[in-house]
Coordinates of C-alpha atoms in Angstrom, one line a residue:
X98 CA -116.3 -85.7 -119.2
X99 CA -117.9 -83.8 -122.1
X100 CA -116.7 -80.0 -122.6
X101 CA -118.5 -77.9 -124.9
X102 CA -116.9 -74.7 -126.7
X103 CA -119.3 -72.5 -125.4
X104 CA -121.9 -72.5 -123.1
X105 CA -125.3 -73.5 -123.9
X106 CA -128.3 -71.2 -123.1
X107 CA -131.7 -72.3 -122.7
X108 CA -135.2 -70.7 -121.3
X109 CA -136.8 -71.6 -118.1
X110 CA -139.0 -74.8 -118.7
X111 CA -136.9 -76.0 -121.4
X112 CA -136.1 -80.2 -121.9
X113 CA -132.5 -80.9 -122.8
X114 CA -132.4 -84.7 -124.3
X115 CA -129.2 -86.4 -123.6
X116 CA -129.2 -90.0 -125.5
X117 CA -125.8 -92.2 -125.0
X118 CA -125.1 -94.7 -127.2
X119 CA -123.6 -98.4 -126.1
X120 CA -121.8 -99.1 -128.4
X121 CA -118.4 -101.1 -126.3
X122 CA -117.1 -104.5 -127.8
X123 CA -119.5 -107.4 -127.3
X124 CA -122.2 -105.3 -126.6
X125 CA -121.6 -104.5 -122.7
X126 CA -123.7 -101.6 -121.4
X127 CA -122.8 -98.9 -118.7
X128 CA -124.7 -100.5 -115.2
X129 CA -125.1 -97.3 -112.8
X130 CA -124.3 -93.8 -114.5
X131 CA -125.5 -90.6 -113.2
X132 CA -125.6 -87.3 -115.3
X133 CA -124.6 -83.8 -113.9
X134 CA -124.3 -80.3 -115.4
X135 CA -122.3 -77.5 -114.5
X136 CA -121.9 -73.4 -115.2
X137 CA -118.7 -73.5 -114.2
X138 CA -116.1 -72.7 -117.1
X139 CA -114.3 -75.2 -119.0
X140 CA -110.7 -74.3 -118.0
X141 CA -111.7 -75.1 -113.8
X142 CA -113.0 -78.8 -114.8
X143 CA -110.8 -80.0 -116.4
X144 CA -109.1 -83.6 -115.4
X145 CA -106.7 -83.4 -117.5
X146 CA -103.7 -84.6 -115.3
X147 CA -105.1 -82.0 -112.4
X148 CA -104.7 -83.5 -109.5
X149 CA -106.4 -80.5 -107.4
X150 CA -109.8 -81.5 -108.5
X151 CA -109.4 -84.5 -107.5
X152 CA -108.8 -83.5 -104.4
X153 CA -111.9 -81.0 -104.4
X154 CA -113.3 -84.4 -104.9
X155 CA -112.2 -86.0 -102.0
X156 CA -113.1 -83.1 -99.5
X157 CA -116.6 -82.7 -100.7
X158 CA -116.5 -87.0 -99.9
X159 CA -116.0 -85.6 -96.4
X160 CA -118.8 -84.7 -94.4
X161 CA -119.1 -80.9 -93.6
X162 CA -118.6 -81.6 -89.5
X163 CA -115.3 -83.7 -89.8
X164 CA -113.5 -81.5 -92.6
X165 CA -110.1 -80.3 -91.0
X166 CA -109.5 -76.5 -91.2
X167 CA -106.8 -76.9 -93.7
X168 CA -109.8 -78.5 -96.0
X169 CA -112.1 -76.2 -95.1
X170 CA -109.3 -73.0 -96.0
X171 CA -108.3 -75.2 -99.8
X172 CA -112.5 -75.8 -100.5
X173 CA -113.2 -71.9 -99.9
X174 CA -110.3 -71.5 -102.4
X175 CA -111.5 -73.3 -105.3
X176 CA -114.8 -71.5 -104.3
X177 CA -113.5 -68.2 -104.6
X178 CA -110.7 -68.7 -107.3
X179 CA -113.7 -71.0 -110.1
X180 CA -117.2 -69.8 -108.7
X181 CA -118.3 -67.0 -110.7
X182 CA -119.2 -65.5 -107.7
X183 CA -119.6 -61.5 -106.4
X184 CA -116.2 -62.1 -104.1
X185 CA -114.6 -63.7 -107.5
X186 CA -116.3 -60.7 -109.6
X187 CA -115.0 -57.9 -107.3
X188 CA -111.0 -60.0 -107.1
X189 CA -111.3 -60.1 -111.2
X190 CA -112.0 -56.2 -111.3
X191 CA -109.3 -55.3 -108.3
X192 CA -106.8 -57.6 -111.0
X193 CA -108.2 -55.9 -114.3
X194 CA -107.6 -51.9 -112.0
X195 CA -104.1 -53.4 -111.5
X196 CA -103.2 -54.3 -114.4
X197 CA -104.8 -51.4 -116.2
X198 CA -102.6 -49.0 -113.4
X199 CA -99.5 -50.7 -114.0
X200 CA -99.9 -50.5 -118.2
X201 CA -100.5 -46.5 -117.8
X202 CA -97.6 -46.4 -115.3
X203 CA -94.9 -48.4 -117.9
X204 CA -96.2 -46.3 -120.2
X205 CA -95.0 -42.8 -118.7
X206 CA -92.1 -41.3 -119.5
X207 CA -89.1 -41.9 -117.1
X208 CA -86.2 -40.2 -116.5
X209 CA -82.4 -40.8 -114.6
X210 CA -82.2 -38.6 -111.7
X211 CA -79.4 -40.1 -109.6
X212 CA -77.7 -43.4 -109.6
X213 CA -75.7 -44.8 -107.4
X214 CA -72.1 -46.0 -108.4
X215 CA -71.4 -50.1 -108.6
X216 CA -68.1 -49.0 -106.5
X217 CA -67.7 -46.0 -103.9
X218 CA -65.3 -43.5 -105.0
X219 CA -62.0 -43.1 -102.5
X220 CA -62.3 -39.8 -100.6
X221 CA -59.6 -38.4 -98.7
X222 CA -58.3 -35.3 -95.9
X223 CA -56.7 -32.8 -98.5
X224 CA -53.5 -31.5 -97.0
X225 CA -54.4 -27.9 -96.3
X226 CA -57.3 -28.2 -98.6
X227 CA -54.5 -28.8 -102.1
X228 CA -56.2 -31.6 -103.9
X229 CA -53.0 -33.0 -104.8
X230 CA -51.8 -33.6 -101.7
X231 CA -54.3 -36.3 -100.5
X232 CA -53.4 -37.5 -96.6
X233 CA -55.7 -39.8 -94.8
X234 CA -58.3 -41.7 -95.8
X235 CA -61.8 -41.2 -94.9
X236 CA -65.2 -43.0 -95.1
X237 CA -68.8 -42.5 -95.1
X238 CA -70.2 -42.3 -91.5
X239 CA -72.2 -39.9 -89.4
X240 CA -71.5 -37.6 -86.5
X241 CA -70.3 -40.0 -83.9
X242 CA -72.1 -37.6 -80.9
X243 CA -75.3 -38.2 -83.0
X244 CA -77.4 -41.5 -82.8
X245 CA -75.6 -44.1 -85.1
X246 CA -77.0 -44.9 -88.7
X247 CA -79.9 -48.1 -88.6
X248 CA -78.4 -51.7 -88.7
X249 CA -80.4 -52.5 -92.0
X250 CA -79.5 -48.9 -93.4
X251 CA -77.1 -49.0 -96.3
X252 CA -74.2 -46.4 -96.4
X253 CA -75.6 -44.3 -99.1
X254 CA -78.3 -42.3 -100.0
X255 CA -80.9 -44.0 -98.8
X256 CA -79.3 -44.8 -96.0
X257 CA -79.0 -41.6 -94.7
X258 CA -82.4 -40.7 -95.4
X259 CA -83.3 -43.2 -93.2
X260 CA -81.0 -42.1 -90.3
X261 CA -82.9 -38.4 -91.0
X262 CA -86.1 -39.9 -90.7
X263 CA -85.2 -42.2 -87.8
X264 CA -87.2 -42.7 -84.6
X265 CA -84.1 -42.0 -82.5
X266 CA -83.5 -38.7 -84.4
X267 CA -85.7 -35.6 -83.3
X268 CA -84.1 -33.0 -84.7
X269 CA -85.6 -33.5 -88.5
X270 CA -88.9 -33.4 -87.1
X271 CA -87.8 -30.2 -84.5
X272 CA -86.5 -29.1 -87.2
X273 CA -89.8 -29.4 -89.5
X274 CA -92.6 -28.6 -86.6
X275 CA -90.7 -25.0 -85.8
X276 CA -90.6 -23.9 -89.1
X277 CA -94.7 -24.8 -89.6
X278 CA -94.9 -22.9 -86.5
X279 CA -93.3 -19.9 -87.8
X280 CA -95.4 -20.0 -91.1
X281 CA -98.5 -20.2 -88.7
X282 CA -97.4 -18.0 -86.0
X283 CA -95.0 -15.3 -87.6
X284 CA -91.8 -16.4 -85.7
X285 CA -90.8 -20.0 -84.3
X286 CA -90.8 -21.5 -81.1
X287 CA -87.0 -21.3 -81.6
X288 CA -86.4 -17.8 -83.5
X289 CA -83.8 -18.7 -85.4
X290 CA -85.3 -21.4 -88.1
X291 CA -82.6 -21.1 -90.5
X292 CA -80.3 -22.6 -87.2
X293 CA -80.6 -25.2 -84.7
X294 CA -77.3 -25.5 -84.2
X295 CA -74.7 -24.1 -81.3
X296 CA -75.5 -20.2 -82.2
X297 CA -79.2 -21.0 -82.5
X298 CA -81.7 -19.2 -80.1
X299 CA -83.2 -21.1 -77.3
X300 CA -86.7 -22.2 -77.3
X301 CA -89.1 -20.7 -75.7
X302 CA -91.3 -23.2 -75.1
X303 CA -88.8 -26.5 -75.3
X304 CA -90.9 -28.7 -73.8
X305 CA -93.7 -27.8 -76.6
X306 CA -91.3 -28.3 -79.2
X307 CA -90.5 -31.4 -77.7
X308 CA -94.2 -33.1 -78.0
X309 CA -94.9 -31.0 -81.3
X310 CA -91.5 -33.2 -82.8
X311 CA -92.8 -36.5 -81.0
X312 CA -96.0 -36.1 -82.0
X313 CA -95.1 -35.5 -85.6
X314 CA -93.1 -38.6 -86.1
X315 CA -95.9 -40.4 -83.9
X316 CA -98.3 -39.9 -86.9
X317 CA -96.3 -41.2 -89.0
X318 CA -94.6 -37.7 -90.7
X319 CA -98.3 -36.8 -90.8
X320 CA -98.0 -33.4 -92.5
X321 CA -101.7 -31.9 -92.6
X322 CA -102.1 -33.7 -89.3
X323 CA -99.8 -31.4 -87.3
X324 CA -101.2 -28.2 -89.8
X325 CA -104.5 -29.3 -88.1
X326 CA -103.1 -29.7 -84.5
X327 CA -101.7 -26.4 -85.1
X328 CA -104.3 -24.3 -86.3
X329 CA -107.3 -25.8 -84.1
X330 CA -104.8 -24.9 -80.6
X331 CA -106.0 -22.2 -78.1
X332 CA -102.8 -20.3 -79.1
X333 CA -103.6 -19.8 -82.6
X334 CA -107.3 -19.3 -82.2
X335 CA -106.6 -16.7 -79.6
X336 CA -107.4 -12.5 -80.2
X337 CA -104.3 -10.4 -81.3
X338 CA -105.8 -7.7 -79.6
X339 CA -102.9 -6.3 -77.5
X340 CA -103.3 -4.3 -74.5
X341 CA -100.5 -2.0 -73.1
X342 CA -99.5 -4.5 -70.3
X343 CA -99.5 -6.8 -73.0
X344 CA -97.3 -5.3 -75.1
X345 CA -94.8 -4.2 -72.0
X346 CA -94.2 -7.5 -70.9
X347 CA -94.0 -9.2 -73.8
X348 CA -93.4 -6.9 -77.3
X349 CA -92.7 -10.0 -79.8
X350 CA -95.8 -11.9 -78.4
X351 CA -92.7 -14.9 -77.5
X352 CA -95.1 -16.3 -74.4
X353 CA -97.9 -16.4 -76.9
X354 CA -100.3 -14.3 -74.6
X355 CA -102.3 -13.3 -77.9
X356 CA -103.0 -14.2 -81.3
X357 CA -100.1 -14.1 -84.1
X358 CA -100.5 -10.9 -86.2
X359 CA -98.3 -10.6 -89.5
X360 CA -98.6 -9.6 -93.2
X361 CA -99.3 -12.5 -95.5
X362 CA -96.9 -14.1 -97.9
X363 CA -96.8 -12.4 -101.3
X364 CA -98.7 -16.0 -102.9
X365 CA -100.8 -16.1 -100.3
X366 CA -101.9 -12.3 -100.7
X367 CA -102.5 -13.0 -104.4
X368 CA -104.1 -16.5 -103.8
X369 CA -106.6 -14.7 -101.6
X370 CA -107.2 -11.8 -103.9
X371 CA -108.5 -14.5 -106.5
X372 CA -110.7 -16.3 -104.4
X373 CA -112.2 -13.6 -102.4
X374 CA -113.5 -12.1 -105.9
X375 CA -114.3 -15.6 -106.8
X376 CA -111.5 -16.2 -110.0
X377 CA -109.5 -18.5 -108.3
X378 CA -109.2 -21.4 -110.3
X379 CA -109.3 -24.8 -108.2
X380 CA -107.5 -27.4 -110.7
X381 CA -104.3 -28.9 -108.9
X382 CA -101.1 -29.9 -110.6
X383 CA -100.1 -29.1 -114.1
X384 CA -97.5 -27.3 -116.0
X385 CA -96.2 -24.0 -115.1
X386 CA -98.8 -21.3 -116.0
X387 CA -98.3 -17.4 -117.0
X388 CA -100.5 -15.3 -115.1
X389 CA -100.0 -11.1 -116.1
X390 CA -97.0 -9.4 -115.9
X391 CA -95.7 -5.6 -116.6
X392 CA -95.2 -5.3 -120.2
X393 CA -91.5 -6.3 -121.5
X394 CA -91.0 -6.7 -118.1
X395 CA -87.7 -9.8 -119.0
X396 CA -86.9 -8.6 -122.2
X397 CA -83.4 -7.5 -120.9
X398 CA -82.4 -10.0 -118.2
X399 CA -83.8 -13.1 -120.7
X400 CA -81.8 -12.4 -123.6
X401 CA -81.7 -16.1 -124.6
X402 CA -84.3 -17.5 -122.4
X403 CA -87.9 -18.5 -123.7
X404 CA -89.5 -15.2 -121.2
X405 CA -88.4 -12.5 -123.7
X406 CA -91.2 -11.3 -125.5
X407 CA -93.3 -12.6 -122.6
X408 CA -97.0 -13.4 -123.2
X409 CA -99.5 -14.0 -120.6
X410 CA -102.3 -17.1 -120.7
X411 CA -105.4 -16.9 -121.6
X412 CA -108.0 -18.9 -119.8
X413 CA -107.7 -20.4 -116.0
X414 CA -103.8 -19.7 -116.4
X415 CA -104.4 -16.7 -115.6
X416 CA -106.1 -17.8 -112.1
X417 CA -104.3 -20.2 -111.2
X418 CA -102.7 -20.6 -107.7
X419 CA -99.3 -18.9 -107.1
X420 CA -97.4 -22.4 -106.7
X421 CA -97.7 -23.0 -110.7
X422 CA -96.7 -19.5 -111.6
X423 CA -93.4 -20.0 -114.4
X424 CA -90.3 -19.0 -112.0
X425 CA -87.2 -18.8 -113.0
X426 CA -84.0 -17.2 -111.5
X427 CA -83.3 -13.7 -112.1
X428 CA -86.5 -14.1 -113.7
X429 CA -89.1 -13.2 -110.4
X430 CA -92.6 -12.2 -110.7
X431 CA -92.4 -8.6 -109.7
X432 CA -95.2 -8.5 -107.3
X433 CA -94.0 -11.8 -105.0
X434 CA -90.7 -9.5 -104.5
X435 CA -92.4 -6.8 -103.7
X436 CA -93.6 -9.2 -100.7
X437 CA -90.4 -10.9 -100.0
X438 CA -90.8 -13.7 -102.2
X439 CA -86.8 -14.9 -102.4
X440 CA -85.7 -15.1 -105.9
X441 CA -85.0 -18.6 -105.6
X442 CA -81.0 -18.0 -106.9
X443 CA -79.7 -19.4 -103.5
X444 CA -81.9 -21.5 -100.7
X445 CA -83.3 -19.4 -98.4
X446 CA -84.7 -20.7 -95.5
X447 CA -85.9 -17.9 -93.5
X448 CA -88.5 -15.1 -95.1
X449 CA -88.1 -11.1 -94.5
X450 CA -91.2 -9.5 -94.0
X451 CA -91.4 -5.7 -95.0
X452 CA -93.5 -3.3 -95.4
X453 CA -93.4 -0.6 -98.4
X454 CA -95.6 1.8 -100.2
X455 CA -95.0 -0.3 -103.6
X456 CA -97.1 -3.2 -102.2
X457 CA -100.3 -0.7 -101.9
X458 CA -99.6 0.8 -105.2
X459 CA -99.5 -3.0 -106.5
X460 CA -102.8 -4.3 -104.7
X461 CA -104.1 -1.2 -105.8
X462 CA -103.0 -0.4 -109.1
X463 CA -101.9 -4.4 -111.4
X464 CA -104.4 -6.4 -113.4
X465 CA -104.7 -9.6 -110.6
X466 CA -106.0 -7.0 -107.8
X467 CA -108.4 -4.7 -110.0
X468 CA -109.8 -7.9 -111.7
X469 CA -110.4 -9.1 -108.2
X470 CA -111.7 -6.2 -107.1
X471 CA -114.3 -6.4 -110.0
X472 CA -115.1 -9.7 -109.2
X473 CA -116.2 -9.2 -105.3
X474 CA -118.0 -6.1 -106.7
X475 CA -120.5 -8.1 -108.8
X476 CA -120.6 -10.7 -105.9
X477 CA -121.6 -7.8 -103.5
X478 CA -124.6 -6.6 -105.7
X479 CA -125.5 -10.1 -106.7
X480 CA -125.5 -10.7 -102.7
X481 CA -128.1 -8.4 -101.5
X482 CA -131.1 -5.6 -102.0
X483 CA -129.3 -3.0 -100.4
X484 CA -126.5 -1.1 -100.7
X485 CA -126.2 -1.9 -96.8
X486 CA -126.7 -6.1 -97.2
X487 CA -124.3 -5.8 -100.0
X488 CA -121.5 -3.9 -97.9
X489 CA -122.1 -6.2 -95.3
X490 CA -121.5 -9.7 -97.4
X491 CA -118.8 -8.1 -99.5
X492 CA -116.9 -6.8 -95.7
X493 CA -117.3 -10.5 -94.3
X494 CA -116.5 -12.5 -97.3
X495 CA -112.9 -10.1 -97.3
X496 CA -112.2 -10.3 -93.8
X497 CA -114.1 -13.2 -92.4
X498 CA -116.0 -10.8 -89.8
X499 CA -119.1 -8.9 -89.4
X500 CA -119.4 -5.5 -90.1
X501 CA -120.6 -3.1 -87.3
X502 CA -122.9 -0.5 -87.9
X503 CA -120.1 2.2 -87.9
X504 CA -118.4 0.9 -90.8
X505 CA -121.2 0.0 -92.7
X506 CA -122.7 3.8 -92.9
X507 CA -118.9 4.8 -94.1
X508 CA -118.3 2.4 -96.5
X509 CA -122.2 3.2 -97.6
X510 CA -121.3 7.1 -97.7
X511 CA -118.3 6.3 -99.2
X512 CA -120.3 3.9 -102.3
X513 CA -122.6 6.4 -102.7
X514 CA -120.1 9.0 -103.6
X515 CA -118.6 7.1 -105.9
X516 CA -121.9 6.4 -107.6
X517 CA -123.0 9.4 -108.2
X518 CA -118.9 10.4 -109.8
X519 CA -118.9 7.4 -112.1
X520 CA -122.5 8.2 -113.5
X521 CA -121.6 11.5 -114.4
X522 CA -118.1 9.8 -116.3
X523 CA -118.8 6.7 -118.0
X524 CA -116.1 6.3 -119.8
X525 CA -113.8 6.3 -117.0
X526 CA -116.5 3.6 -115.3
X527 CA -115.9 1.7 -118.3
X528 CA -112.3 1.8 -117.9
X529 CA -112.5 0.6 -114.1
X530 CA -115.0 -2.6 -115.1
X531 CA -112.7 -3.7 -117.7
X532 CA -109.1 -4.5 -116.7
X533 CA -108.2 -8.5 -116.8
X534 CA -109.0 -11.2 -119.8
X535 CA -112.6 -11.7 -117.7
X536 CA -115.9 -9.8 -119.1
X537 CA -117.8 -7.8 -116.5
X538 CA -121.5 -9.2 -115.7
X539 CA -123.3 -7.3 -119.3
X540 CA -126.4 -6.9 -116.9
X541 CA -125.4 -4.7 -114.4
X542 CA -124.9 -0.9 -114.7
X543 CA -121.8 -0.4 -115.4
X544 CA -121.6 2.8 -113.4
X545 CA -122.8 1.1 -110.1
X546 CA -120.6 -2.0 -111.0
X547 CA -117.4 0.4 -110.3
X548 CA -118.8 2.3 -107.8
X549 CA -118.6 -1.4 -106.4
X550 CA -115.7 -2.4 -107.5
X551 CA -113.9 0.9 -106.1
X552 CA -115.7 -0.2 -103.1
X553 CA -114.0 -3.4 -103.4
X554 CA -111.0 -2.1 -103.5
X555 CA -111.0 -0.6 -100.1
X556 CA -112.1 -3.7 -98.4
X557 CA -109.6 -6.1 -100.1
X558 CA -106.7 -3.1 -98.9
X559 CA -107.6 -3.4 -95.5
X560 CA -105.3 -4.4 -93.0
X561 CA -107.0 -7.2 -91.7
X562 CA -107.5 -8.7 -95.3
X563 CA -103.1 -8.7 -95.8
X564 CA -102.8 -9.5 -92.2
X565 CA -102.8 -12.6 -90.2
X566 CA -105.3 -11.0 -87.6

């Protein structure tokens, strides 16, 4: 067998002349040769000791009918693993994506979280709780009137993440469903979401909870799954429109005869701002971002920390969802307090929901809101020929609803007014266009832009824009 270095090219029609020389002792010649060529590389042909290809050899001996499944199964994998075929093309590429992956993974940074000791550290009952007056001594376990902790679970960690997130244990995924259901709904199937213990309230609606748990772990822990379940049921999708007998027989809406109606989350109010005047930046994951703040407003409580002097970011930062805004305790954004946002010193598992005067002034009156407000303002008189049309796109893209005819001739009367004051003082026009890093459209009037944008303002204020409706 001859091997060449490299391949040899030649064009179609081409002659290749192949001379062999007899040279053996005493003349002999070679009696019955055959020449064969093939495109295979060098490193599968190779005889070198290989007993495989001889093997190959043996198979293709066979005919094709009497082959045995076993050399049917080793002959399609010499095929795929030497051919330079599509299948072998697309296994080469899956390799190189692997290897490539695992490279850019070894080369991130990594850092020690938690470890788990070589040996398990004695614990014991303290004698009235004095730590040097150890008495009996205790080992890991779980509650024996709970389900017992898997066979293959180690007692550790991870072994008791494994008994939470065991089949035999509902109450993680009870735990998880009621608590989606309170974020969806206002309150949970059981009330009391912060405990599901002995002083808990009862469901009301246990078997519900029941199928939302089983059905949750049924997915496999299927998070956007159940959201989905959730928020396509007749019980969300229902009106909140009460009536009086409605309301007498059942106040907190427990028997779920209506839709849920409560005031959105501070980040969700802010989120929504954005997006309904079209800032909202999209781009997921990332550092922690700065978005506007009052003036000096942690220059005394961050007297060492890197918030004094605090400078807002320029760019999407600014737009970014609430979930990357820089948090840090005793360190709040003002504006998520003002909407219950906990302050993130201690867990908190259960939200209050209020209602104060200082959340209008802040929609109305902070940098996030008016620059919002700008936003649907050019959106509304990009969107339509009329002052009516524009009303009308501006009113559903806030509150997801068409306007009726009523509240399209006041909000009209209301635009028009407002026209007709900023024309006669442009400079406080000017004023009202220009709050936020973001430049107003140049080629609109800047008078009619904050007639719009005041216009905004109302609709993004409405009830039905902060309310779950």
């Amino acid at each position: 067998m001859f091997l060449l270095e490299r391949a040899v090219s030649y064009t179609e029609g081409a002659q290749v002349l192949l001379r062999l020389r007899h040279e053996a002792i005493g003349g002999h010649n070679i009696g019955r040769f055959r020449v064969s060529s093939t495109a295979l590389p060098a490193a599968s042909v190779k005889l070198d000791g290989n007993a495989d290809l001889t093997k190959i050899k043996a198979i293709f001996a066979t005919a094709a009918d009497k082959r045995t499944p076993a050399q049917k199964k080793e002959l399609e994998a010499y095929y795929l693993a030497t051919v330079n075929s599509p299948v072998k093309q697309a296994a080469d590429l899956v390799a190189t994506k692997k290897k490539a992956l695992e490279t850019f993974e070894n080369s991130l940074p990594t850092t020690m979280v938690m470890k788990e000791a070589k040996t398990t550290r004695d614990a014991f009952i303290l004698t009235r709780g004095e730590y040097d007056k150890p008495a009996g001594k205790v080992t890991m376990a779980v509650p024996s009137w709970l389900h017992p902790m898997p066979k293959d679970a180690p007692m550790n960690r991870l072994g008791l993440a494994k008994w939470l997130a065991s089949a035999e244990n509902p109450l993680t995924a009870r735990v998880w469903v009621n608590r989606q259901w309170e974020r969806l709904f206002g309150v949970g199937l059981c009330k009391t979401t912060e405990n599901f213990g002995f002083q808990a309230e009862y469901p009301v609606h246990p078997e519900l909870l029941d199928w939302l748990a089983a059905e949750f772990m049924k997915s496999g822990w299927d998070m956007k799954h159940m959201l989905k379940l959730m928020v396509m049921s007749k019980a969300y999708r229902q009106s909140s429109k009460v009536t009086p007998a409605l309301l007498e027989r059942d106040p907190e809406n427990r028997l779920l005869a209506r839709g849920p109606r409560f005031r959105l989350s501070g980040e969700v109010v802010r989120d929504q701002a954005l997006a309904i005047g079209g800032l909202l930046a999209p781009k997921i994951g990332g550092p922690s971002v700065r978005p506007y703040m009052p003036e000096g407003v942690w220059d005394e409580t961050s007297k060492y920390g890197d918030l004094r002097g605090y400078k807002a970011d320029t760019g999407e930062g600014l737009y970014r969802r609430s979930l990357y805004t820089i948090w840090k305790r005793t360190a709040a954004p003002p504006t998520m307090l003002l909407f219950d946002a906990p302050t993130r010193e201690i867990c908190t598992v259960k939200r209050s929901r209020t209602n104060t005067p200082l959340q209008a002034l802040a929609m109305l009156n902070e940098v996030t809101f008016v620059e919002a407000q700008r936003g649907l303002g050019e959106l509304m008189m990009k969107n339509g020929s009329t002052p009516e049309q524009r009303i009308a796109y501006g009113y559903q893209r806030a509150t997801a609803r068409v306007a009726d005819a009523d509240t399209v001739k006041l909000l009209a009367k209301g635009l028009n007014e407002r026209r007709q004051w900023f024309a006669a003082h442009p400079e406080d026009a000017q004023k009202a266009i220009t709050q936020g890093a973001s430049k107003p459209d140049p080629k609109l009037d800047p008078a009619e832009l904050a007639a719009y944008t005041t216009t905004a303002g109302v609709l993004m204020n409405l009830d039905r824009v902060v309310t779950r409706d």
